[in-house]
PQR file of N, CA, C, O and H, with PARSE charges and radii, in Angstrom:
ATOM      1  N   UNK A   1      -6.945 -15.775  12.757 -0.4000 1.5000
ATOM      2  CA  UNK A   1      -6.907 -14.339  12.720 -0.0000 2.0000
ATOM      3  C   UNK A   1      -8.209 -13.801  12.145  0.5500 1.7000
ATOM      4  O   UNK A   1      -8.862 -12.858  12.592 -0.5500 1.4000
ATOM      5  N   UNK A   2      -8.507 -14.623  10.976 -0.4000 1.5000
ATOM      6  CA  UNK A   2     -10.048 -13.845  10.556 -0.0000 2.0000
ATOM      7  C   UNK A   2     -11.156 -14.419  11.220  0.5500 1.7000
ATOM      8  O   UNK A   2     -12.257 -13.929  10.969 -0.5500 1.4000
ATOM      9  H   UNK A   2      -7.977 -15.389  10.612  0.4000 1.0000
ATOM     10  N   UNK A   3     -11.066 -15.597  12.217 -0.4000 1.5000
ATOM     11  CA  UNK A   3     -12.095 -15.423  12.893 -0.0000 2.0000
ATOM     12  C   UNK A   3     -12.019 -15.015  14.338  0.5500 1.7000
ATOM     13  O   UNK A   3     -12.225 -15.839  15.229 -0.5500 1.4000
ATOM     14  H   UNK A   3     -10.172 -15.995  12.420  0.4000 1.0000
ATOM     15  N   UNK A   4     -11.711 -13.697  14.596 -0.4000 1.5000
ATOM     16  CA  UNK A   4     -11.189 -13.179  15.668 -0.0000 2.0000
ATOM     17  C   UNK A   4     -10.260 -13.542  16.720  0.5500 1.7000
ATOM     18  O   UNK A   4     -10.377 -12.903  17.766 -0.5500 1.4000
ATOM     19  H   UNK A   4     -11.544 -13.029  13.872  0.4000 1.0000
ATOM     20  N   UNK A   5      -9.426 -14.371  16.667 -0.4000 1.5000
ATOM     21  CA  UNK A   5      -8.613 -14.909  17.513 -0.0000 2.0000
ATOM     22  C   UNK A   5      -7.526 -13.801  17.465  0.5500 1.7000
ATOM     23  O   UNK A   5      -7.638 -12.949  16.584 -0.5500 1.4000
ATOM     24  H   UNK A   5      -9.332 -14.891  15.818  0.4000 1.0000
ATOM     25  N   UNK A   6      -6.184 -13.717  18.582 -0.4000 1.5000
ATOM     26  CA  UNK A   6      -5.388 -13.166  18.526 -0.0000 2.0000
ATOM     27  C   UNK A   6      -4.175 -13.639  17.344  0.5500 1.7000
ATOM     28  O   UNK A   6      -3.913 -14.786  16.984 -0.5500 1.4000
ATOM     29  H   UNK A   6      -6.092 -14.409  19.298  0.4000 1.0000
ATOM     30  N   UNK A   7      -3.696 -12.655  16.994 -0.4000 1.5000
ATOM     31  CA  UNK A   7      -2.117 -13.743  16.566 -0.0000 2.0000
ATOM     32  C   UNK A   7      -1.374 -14.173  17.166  0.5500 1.7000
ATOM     33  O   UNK A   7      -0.413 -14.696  16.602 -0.5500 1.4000
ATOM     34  H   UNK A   7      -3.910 -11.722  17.287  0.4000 1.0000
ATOM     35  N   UNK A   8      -1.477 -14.157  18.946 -0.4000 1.5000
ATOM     36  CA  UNK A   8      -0.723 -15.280  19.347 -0.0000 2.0000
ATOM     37  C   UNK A   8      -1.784 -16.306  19.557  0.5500 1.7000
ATOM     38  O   UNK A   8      -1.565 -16.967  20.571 -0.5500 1.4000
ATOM     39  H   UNK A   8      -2.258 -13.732  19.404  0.4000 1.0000
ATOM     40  N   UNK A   9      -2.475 -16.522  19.145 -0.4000 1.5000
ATOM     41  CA  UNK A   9      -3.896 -17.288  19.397 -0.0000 2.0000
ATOM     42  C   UNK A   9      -3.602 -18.429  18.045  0.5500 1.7000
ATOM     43  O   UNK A   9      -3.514 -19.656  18.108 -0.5500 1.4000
ATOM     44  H   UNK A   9      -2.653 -15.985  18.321  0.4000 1.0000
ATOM     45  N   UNK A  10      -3.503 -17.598  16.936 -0.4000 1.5000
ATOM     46  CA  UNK A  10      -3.383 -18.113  15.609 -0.0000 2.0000
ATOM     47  C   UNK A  10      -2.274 -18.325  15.198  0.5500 1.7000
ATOM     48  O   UNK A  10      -2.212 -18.868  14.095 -0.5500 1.4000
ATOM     49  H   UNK A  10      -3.575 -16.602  16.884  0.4000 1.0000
ATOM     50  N   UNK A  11      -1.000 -17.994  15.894 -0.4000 1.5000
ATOM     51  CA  UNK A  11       0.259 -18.882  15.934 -0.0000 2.0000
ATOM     52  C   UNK A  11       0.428 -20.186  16.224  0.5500 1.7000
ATOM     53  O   UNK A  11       1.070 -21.080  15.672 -0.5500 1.4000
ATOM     54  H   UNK A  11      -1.050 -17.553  16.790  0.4000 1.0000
ATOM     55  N   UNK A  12      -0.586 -20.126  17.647 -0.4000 1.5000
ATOM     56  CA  UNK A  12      -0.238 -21.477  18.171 -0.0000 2.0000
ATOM     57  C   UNK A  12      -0.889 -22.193  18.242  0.5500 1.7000
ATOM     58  O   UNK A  12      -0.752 -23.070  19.096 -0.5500 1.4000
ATOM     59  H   UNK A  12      -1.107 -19.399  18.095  0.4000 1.0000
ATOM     60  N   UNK A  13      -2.013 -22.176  17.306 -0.4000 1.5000
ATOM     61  CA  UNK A  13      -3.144 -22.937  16.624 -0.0000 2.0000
ATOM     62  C   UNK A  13      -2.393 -23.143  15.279  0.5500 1.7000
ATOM     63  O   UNK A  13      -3.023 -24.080  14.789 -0.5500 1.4000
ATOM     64  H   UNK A  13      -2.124 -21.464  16.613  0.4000 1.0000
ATOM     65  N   UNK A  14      -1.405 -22.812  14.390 -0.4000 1.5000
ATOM     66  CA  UNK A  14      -1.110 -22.973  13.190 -0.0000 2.0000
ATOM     67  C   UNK A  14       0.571 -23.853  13.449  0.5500 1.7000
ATOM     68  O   UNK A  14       1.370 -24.168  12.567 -0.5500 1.4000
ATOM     69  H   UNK A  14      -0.893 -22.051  14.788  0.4000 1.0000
ATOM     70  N   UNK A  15       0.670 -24.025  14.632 -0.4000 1.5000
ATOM     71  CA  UNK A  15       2.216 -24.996  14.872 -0.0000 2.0000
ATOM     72  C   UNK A  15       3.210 -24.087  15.040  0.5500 1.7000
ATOM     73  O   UNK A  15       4.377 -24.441  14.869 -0.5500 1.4000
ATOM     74  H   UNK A  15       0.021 -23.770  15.348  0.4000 1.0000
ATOM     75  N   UNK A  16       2.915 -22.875  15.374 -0.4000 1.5000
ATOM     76  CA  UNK A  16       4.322 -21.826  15.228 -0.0000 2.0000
ATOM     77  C   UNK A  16       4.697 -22.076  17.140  0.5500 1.7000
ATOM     78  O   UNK A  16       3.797 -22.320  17.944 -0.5500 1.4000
ATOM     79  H   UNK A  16       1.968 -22.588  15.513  0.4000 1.0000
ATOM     80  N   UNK A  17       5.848 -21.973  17.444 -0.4000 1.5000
ATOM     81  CA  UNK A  17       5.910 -21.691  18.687 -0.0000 2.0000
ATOM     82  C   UNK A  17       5.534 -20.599  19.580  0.5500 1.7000
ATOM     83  O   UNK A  17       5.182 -20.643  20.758 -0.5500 1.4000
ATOM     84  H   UNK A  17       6.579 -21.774  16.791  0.4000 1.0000
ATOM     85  N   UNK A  18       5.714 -19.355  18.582 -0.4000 1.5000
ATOM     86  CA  UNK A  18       5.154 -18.439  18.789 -0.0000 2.0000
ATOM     87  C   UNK A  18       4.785 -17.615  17.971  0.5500 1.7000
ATOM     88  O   UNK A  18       4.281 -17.956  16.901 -0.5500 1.4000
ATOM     89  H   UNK A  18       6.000 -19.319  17.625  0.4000 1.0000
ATOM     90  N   UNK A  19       5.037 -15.869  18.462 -0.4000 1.5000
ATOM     91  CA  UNK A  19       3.509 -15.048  17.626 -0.0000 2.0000
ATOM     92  C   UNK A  19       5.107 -14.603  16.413  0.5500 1.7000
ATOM     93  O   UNK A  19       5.050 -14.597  15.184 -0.5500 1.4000
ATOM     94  H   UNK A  19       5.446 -15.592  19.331  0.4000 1.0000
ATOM     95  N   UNK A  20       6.260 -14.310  17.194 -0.4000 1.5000
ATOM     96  CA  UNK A  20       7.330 -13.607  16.552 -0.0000 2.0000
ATOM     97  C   UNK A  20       7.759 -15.063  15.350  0.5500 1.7000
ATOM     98  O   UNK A  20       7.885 -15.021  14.126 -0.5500 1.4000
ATOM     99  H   UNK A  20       6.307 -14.315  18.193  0.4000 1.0000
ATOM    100  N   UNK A  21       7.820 -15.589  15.774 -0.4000 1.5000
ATOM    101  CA  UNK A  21       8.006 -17.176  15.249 -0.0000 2.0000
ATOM    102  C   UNK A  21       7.206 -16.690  13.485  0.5500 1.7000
ATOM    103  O   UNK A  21       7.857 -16.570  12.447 -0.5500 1.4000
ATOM    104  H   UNK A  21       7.718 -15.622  16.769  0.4000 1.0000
ATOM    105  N   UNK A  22       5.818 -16.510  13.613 -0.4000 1.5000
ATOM    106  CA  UNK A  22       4.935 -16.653  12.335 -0.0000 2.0000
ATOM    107  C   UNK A  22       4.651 -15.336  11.737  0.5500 1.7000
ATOM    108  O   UNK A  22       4.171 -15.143  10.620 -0.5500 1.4000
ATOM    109  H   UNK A  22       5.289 -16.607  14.456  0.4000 1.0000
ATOM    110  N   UNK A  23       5.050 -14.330  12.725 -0.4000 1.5000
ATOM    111  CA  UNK A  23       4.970 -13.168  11.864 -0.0000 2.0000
ATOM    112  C   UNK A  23       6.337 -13.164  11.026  0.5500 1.7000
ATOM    113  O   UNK A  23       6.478 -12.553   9.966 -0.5500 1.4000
ATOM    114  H   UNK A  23       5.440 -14.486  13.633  0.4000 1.0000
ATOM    115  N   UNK A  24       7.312 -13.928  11.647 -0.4000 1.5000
ATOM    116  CA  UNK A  24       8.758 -13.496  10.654 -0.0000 2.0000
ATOM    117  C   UNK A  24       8.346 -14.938   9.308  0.5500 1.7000
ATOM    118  O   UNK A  24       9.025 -15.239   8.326 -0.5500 1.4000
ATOM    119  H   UNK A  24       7.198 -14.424  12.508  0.4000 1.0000
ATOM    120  N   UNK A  25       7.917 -15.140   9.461 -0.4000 1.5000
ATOM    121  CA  UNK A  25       7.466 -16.653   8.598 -0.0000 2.0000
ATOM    122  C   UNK A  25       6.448 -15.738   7.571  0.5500 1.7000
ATOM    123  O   UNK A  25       6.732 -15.725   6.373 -0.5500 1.4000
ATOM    124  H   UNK A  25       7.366 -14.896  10.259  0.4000 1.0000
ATOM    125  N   UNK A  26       5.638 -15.216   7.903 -0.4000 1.5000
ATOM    126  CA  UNK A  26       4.269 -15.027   7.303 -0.0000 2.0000
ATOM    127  C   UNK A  26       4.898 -13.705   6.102  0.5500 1.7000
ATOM    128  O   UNK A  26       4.604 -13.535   4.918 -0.5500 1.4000
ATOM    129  H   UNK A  26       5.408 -15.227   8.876  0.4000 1.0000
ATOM    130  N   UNK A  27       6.136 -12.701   7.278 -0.4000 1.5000
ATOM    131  CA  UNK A  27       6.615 -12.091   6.452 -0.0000 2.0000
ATOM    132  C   UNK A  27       7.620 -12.177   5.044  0.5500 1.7000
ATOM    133  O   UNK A  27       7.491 -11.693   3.920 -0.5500 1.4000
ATOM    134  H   UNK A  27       6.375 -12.838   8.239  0.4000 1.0000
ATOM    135  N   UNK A  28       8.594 -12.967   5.628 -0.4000 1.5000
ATOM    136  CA  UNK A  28       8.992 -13.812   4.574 -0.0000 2.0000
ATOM    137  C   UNK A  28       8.404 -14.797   3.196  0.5500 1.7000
ATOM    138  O   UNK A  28       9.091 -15.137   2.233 -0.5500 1.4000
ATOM    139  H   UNK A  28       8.698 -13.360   6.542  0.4000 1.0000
ATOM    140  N   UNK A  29       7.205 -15.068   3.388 -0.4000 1.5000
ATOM    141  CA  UNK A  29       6.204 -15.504   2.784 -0.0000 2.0000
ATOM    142  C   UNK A  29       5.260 -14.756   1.812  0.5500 1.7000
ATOM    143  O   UNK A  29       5.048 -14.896   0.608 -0.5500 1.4000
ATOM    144  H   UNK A  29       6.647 -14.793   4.171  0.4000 1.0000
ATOM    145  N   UNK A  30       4.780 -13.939   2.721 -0.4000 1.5000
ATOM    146  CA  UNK A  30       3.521 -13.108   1.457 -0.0000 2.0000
ATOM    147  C   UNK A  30       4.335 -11.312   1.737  0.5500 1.7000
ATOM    148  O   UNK A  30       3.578 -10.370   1.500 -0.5500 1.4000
ATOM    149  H   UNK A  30       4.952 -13.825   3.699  0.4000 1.0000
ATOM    150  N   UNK A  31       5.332 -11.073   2.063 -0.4000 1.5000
ATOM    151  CA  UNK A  31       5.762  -9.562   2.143 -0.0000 2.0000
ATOM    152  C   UNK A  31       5.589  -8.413   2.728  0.5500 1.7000
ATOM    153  O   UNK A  31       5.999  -7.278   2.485 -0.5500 1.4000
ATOM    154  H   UNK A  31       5.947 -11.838   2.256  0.4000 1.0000
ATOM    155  N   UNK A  32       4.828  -8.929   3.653 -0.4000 1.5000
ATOM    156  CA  UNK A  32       4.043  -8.053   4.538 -0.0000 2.0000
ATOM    157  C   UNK A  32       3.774  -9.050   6.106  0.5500 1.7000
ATOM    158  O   UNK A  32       3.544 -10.250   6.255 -0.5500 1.4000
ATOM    159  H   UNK A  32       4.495  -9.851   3.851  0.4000 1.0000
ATOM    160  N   UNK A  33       3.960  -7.695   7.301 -0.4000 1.5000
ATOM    161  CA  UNK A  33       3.374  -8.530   8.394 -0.0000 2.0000
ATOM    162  C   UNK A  33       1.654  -8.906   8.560  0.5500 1.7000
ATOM    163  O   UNK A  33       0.821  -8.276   7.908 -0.5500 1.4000
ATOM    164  H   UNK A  33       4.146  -6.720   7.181  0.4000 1.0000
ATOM    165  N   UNK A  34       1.298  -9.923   9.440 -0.4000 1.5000
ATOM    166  CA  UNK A  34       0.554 -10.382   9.508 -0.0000 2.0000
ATOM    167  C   UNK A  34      -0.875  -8.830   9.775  0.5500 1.7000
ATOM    168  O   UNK A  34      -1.691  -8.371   8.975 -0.5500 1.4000
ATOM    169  H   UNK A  34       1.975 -10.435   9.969  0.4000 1.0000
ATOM    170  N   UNK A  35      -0.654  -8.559  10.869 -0.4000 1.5000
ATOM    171  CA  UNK A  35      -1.253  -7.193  11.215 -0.0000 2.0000
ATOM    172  C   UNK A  35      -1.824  -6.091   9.965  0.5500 1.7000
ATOM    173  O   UNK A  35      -3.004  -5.761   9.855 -0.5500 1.4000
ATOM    174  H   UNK A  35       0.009  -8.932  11.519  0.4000 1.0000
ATOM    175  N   UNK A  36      -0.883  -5.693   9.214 -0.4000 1.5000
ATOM    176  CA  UNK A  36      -0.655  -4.674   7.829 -0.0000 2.0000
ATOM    177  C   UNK A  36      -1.674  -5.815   6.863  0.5500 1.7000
ATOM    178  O   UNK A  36      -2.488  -5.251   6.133 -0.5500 1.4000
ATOM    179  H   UNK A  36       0.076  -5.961   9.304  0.4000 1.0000
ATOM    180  N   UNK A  37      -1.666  -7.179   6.832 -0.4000 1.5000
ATOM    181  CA  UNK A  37      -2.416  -7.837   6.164 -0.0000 2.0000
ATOM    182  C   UNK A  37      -3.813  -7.994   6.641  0.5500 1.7000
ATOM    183  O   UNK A  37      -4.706  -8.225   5.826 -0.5500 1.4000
ATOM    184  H   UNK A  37      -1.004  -7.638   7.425  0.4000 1.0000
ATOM    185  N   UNK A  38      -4.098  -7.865   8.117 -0.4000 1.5000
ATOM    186  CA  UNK A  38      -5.122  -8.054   8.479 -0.0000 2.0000
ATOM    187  C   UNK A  38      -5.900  -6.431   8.247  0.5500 1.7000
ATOM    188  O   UNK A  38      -7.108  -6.443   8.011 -0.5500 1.4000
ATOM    189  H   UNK A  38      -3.373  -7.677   8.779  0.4000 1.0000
ATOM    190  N   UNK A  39      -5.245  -5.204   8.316 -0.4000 1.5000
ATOM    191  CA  UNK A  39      -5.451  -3.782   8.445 -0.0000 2.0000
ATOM    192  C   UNK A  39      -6.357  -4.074   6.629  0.5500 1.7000
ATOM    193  O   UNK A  39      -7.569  -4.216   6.466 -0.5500 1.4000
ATOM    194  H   UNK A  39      -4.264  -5.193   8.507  0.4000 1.0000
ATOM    195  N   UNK A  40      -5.374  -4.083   5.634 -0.4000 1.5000
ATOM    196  CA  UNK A  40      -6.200  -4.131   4.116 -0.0000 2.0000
ATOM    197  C   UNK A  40      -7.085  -5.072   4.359  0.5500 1.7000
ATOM    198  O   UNK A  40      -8.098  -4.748   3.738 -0.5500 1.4000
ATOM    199  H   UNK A  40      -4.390  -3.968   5.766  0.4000 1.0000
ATOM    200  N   UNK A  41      -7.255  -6.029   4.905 -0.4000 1.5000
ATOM    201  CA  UNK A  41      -8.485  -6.635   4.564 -0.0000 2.0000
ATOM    202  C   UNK A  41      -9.899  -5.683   5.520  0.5500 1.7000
ATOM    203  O   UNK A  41     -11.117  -5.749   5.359 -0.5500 1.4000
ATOM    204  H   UNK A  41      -6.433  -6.292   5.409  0.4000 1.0000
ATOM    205  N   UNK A  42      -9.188  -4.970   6.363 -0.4000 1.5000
ATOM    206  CA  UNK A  42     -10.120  -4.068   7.383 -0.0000 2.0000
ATOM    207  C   UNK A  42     -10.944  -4.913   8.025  0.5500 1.7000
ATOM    208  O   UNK A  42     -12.165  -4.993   7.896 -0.5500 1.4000
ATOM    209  H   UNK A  42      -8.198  -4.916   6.494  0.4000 1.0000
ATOM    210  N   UNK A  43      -9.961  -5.784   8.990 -0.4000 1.5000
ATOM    211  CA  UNK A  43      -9.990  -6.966   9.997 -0.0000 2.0000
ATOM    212  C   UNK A  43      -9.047  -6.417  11.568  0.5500 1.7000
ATOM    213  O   UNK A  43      -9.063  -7.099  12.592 -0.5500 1.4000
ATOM    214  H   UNK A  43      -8.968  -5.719   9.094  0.4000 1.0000
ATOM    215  N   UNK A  44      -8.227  -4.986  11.438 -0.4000 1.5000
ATOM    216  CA  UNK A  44      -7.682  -4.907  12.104 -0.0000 2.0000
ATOM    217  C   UNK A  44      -8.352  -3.293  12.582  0.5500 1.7000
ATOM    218  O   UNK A  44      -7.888  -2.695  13.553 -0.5500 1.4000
ATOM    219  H   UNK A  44      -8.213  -4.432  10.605  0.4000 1.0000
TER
END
């Protein structure tokens, strides 16, 4: 994701099956979706 790939790009480079797969993972994880995390870093 931070080196420009998509997040379904970086799902399925990270073992997720898919993009819904690691955003519900990523959310569950750090509290926030992947996207809203990429937006604060002002990557999105």
């Amino acid at each position: 994701m931070l080196g420009g790939q998509t997040l379904a790009e970086a799902a399925l480079a990270a073992g997720f099956t898919d993009q819904s797969h690691m955003t519900r993972h990523f959310g569950q994880s750090y509290g926030l979706p992947p996207a809203r995390w990429l937006r604060m870093l002002g990557r999105a």
